[in-house]
PDB file of C-alpha atoms in Angstrom:
ATOM      1  CA  PHE A   1       0.038   0.186  -0.021  1.00 69.00           C
ATOM      2  CA  THR A   2       0.851   3.681  -0.615  1.00 72.00           C
ATOM      3  CA  GLN A   3       0.678   6.429   1.951  1.00 72.00           C
ATOM      4  CA  GLU A   4       1.730  10.011   1.552  1.00 68.00           C
ATOM      5  CA  SER A   5       5.479   9.386   1.474  1.00 71.00           C
ATOM      6  CA  ASP A   6       5.978   6.173   1.317  1.00 76.00           C
ATOM      7  CA  THR A   7       5.144   2.633  -0.119  1.00 80.00           C
ATOM      8  CA  THR A   8       5.268  -1.034   2.021  1.00 85.00           C
ATOM      9  CA  TYR A   9       5.425  -4.121   0.081  1.00 84.00           C
ATOM     10  CA  PHE A  10       4.700  -7.288   1.215  1.00 85.00           C
ATOM     11  CA  PHE A  11       6.329 -11.172  -0.006  1.00 83.00           C
ATOM     12  CA  ASP A  12       6.351 -14.606   1.583  1.00 88.00           C
ATOM     13  CA  ILE A  13       9.675 -16.623   1.192  1.00 89.00           C
ATOM     14  CA  SER A  14      10.926 -19.277   2.982  1.00 93.00           C
ATOM     15  CA  PRO A  15      14.533 -18.322   4.463  1.00 94.00           C
ATOM     16  CA  ALA A  16      16.595 -20.573   2.265  1.00 96.00           C
ATOM     17  CA  GLY A  17      15.316 -18.319  -0.572  1.00 95.00           C
ATOM     18  CA  PHE A  18      15.737 -15.302   0.890  1.00 93.00           C
ATOM     19  CA  GLN A  19      19.002 -14.109  -0.636  1.00 94.00           C
ATOM     20  CA  GLU A  20      17.996 -14.901  -3.723  1.00 94.00           C
ATOM     21  CA  ALA A  21      14.250 -13.705  -3.805  1.00 93.00           C
ATOM     22  CA  LEU A  22      15.988 -10.896  -2.669  1.00 91.00           C
ATOM     23  CA  VAL A  23      17.926 -10.052  -5.475  1.00 92.00           C
ATOM     24  CA  ARG A  24      14.795 -10.410  -7.840  1.00 90.00           C
ATOM     25  CA  TRP A  25      12.664  -8.358  -5.773  1.00 88.00           C
ATOM     26  CA  SER A  26      15.338  -5.562  -5.892  1.00 90.00           C
ATOM     27  CA  ALA A  27      15.595  -5.441  -9.443  1.00 89.00           C
ATOM     28  CA  PHE A  28      11.915  -3.999  -9.588  1.00 84.00           C
ATOM     29  CA  PHE A  29      13.228  -1.051  -8.183  1.00 84.00           C
ATOM     30  CA  LYS A  30      16.720  -1.027 -10.119  1.00 87.00           C
ATOM     31  CA  SER A  31      15.416  -1.912 -13.465  1.00 84.00           C
ATOM     32  CA  PRO A  32      11.603  -1.416 -13.879  1.00 81.00           C
ATOM     33  CA  LEU A  33       9.898  -2.711 -17.060  1.00 78.00           C
ATOM     34  CA  PHE A  34       7.650   0.324 -17.890  1.00 78.00           C
ATOM     35  CA  SER A  35       6.549  -0.969 -20.936  1.00 83.00           C
ATOM     36  CA  ALA A  36       3.891   0.892 -22.920  1.00 82.00           C
ATOM     37  CA  SER A  37       1.069  -2.284 -21.636  1.00 86.00           C
ATOM     38  CA  ALA A  38       2.160  -2.073 -18.157  1.00 85.00           C
ATOM     39  CA  VAL A  39       2.215   1.838 -17.584  1.00 86.00           C
ATOM     40  CA  GLY A  40      -1.304   1.666 -19.505  1.00 88.00           C
ATOM     41  CA  ARG A  41      -2.655  -1.092 -16.538  1.00 91.00           C
ATOM     42  CA  GLU A  42      -0.916   1.261 -13.965  1.00 88.00           C
ATOM     43  CA  LEU A  43      -2.739   4.013 -14.970  1.00 90.00           C
ATOM     44  CA  ASN A  44      -5.735   2.091 -14.992  1.00 92.00           C
ATOM     45  CA  ALA A  45      -5.087   1.259 -11.566  1.00 91.00           C
ATOM     46  CA  ILE A  46      -4.152   4.822  -9.998  1.00 89.00           C
ATOM     47  CA  GLU A  47      -6.892   6.016 -11.879  1.00 92.00           C
ATOM     48  CA  SER A  48      -9.437   3.306 -10.059  1.00 93.00           C
ATOM     49  CA  GLU A  49      -7.887   4.322  -6.537  1.00 88.00           C
ATOM     50  CA  ASP A  50      -8.592   8.110  -7.156  1.00 88.00           C
ATOM     51  CA  ALA A  51     -12.132   7.256  -7.951  1.00 91.00           C
ATOM     52  CA  LYS A  52     -12.251   5.628  -4.995  1.00 89.00           C
ATOM     53  CA  ASN A  53     -10.835   8.018  -2.694  1.00 85.00           C
ATOM     54  CA  ARG A  54     -13.086  10.778  -3.875  1.00 85.00           C
ATOM     55  CA  GLN A  55     -15.744   9.123  -2.448  1.00 89.00           C
ATOM     56  CA  ASN A  56     -14.009   7.988   0.642  1.00 90.00           C
ATOM     57  CA  ASP A  57     -14.551  11.058   3.748  1.00 93.00           C
ATOM     58  CA  GLY A  58     -11.177  10.400   4.947  1.00 88.00           C
ATOM     59  CA  PHE A  59      -9.502  11.175   2.046  1.00 86.00           C
ATOM     60  CA  ARG A  60     -11.665  14.137   1.445  1.00 88.00           C
ATOM     61  CA  LEU A  61     -11.153  15.463   5.423  1.00 90.00           C
ATOM     62  CA  SER A  62      -7.352  15.019   4.270  1.00 86.00           C
ATOM     63  CA  GLN A  63      -7.638  17.043   1.320  1.00 85.00           C
ATOM     64  CA  LEU A  64      -9.326  19.837   2.888  1.00 89.00           C
ATOM     65  CA  GLN A  65      -6.262  19.953   5.384  1.00 90.00           C
ATOM     66  CA  LYS A  66      -3.414  20.356   2.678  1.00 88.00           C
ATOM     67  CA  SER A  67      -5.319  23.055   1.180  1.00 88.00           C
ATOM     68  CA  PHE A  68      -5.084  25.346   4.671  1.00 92.00           C
ATOM     69  CA  ALA A  69      -1.370  24.543   3.956  1.00 90.00           C
ATOM     70  CA  ALA A  70       1.022  27.392   3.201  1.00 93.00           C
ATOM     71  CA  GLU A  71       1.507  27.817  -0.689  1.00 91.00           C
ATOM     72  CA  GLY A  72       4.056  26.076  -1.864  1.00 89.00           C
ATOM     73  CA  HIS A  73       4.725  24.051   1.351  1.00 89.00           C
ATOM     74  CA  PRO A  74       5.055  20.642  -0.036  1.00 83.00           C
ATOM     75  CA  GLN A  75       1.748  19.537   2.307  1.00 84.00           C
ATOM     76  CA  ARG A  76      -0.271  20.978   0.091  1.00 82.00           C
ATOM     77  CA  HIS A  77       0.563  19.089  -2.844  1.00 79.00           C
ATOM     78  CA  PHE A  78      -2.431  16.649  -3.794  1.00 72.00           C
ATOM     79  CA  GLY A  79      -2.564  13.260  -2.257  1.00 73.00           C
ATOM     80  CA  THR A  80      -2.782  10.929  -5.256  1.00 77.00           C
ATOM     81  CA  GLY A  81      -2.637  11.427  -9.018  1.00 83.00           C
ATOM     82  CA  ASN A  82      -4.896  10.412 -11.759  1.00 88.00           C
ATOM     83  CA  ARG A  83      -4.877   9.789 -15.636  1.00 90.00           C
ATOM     84  CA  GLN A  84      -5.289  13.749 -15.909  1.00 91.00           C
ATOM     85  CA  THR A  85      -2.413  14.655 -13.715  1.00 87.00           C
ATOM     86  CA  LEU A  86      -0.069  11.711 -14.750  1.00 87.00           C
ATOM     87  CA  LEU A  87      -1.023  11.163 -18.624  1.00 89.00           C
ATOM     88  CA  VAL A  88      -3.231  14.333 -20.075  1.00 91.00           C
ATOM     89  CA  LYS A  89      -1.752  17.378 -18.702  1.00 91.00           C
ATOM     90  CA  PRO A  90       2.202  15.784 -19.233  1.00 89.00           C
ATOM     91  CA  SER A  91       1.678  15.413 -22.838  1.00 91.00           C
ATOM     92  CA  GLU A  92       0.200  18.539 -23.275  1.00 94.00           C
ATOM     93  CA  ARG A  93       3.544  19.851 -21.912  1.00 93.00           C
ATOM     94  CA  GLY A  94       5.124  17.463 -24.625  1.00 92.00           C
ATOM     95  CA  GLU A  95       6.135  14.928 -21.232  1.00 90.00           C
ATOM     96  CA  SER A  96       5.390  10.941 -21.432  1.00 84.00           C
ATOM     97  CA  ALA A  97       4.299   9.019 -18.656  1.00 76.00           C
ATOM     98  CA  ARG A  98       6.997   6.098 -19.195  1.00 73.00           C
ATOM     99  CA  ASP A  99       9.742   8.949 -19.142  1.00 69.00           C
TER     100      ASP A  99
END
């Protein structure tokens, strides 16, 4: 799960396979595969999560609290992205979601 400033990952592995599993798992961070289909799937998941969050009172309260932070302060940034912020707006600026 992802929170404001960190993401937590869980996986189960036997102690005997830990070293090899750690090498494989760390490759996702050292050399991520941002294929077009993988980016598309991730954007769909992010869009779905954002739609769910917008209906959650706790999330809405958090966004309201952020609006009271000082202009320019990192706390004022939005908490999640969506297709508009991660694909449409960057594309309008000539940027790619895969870069």
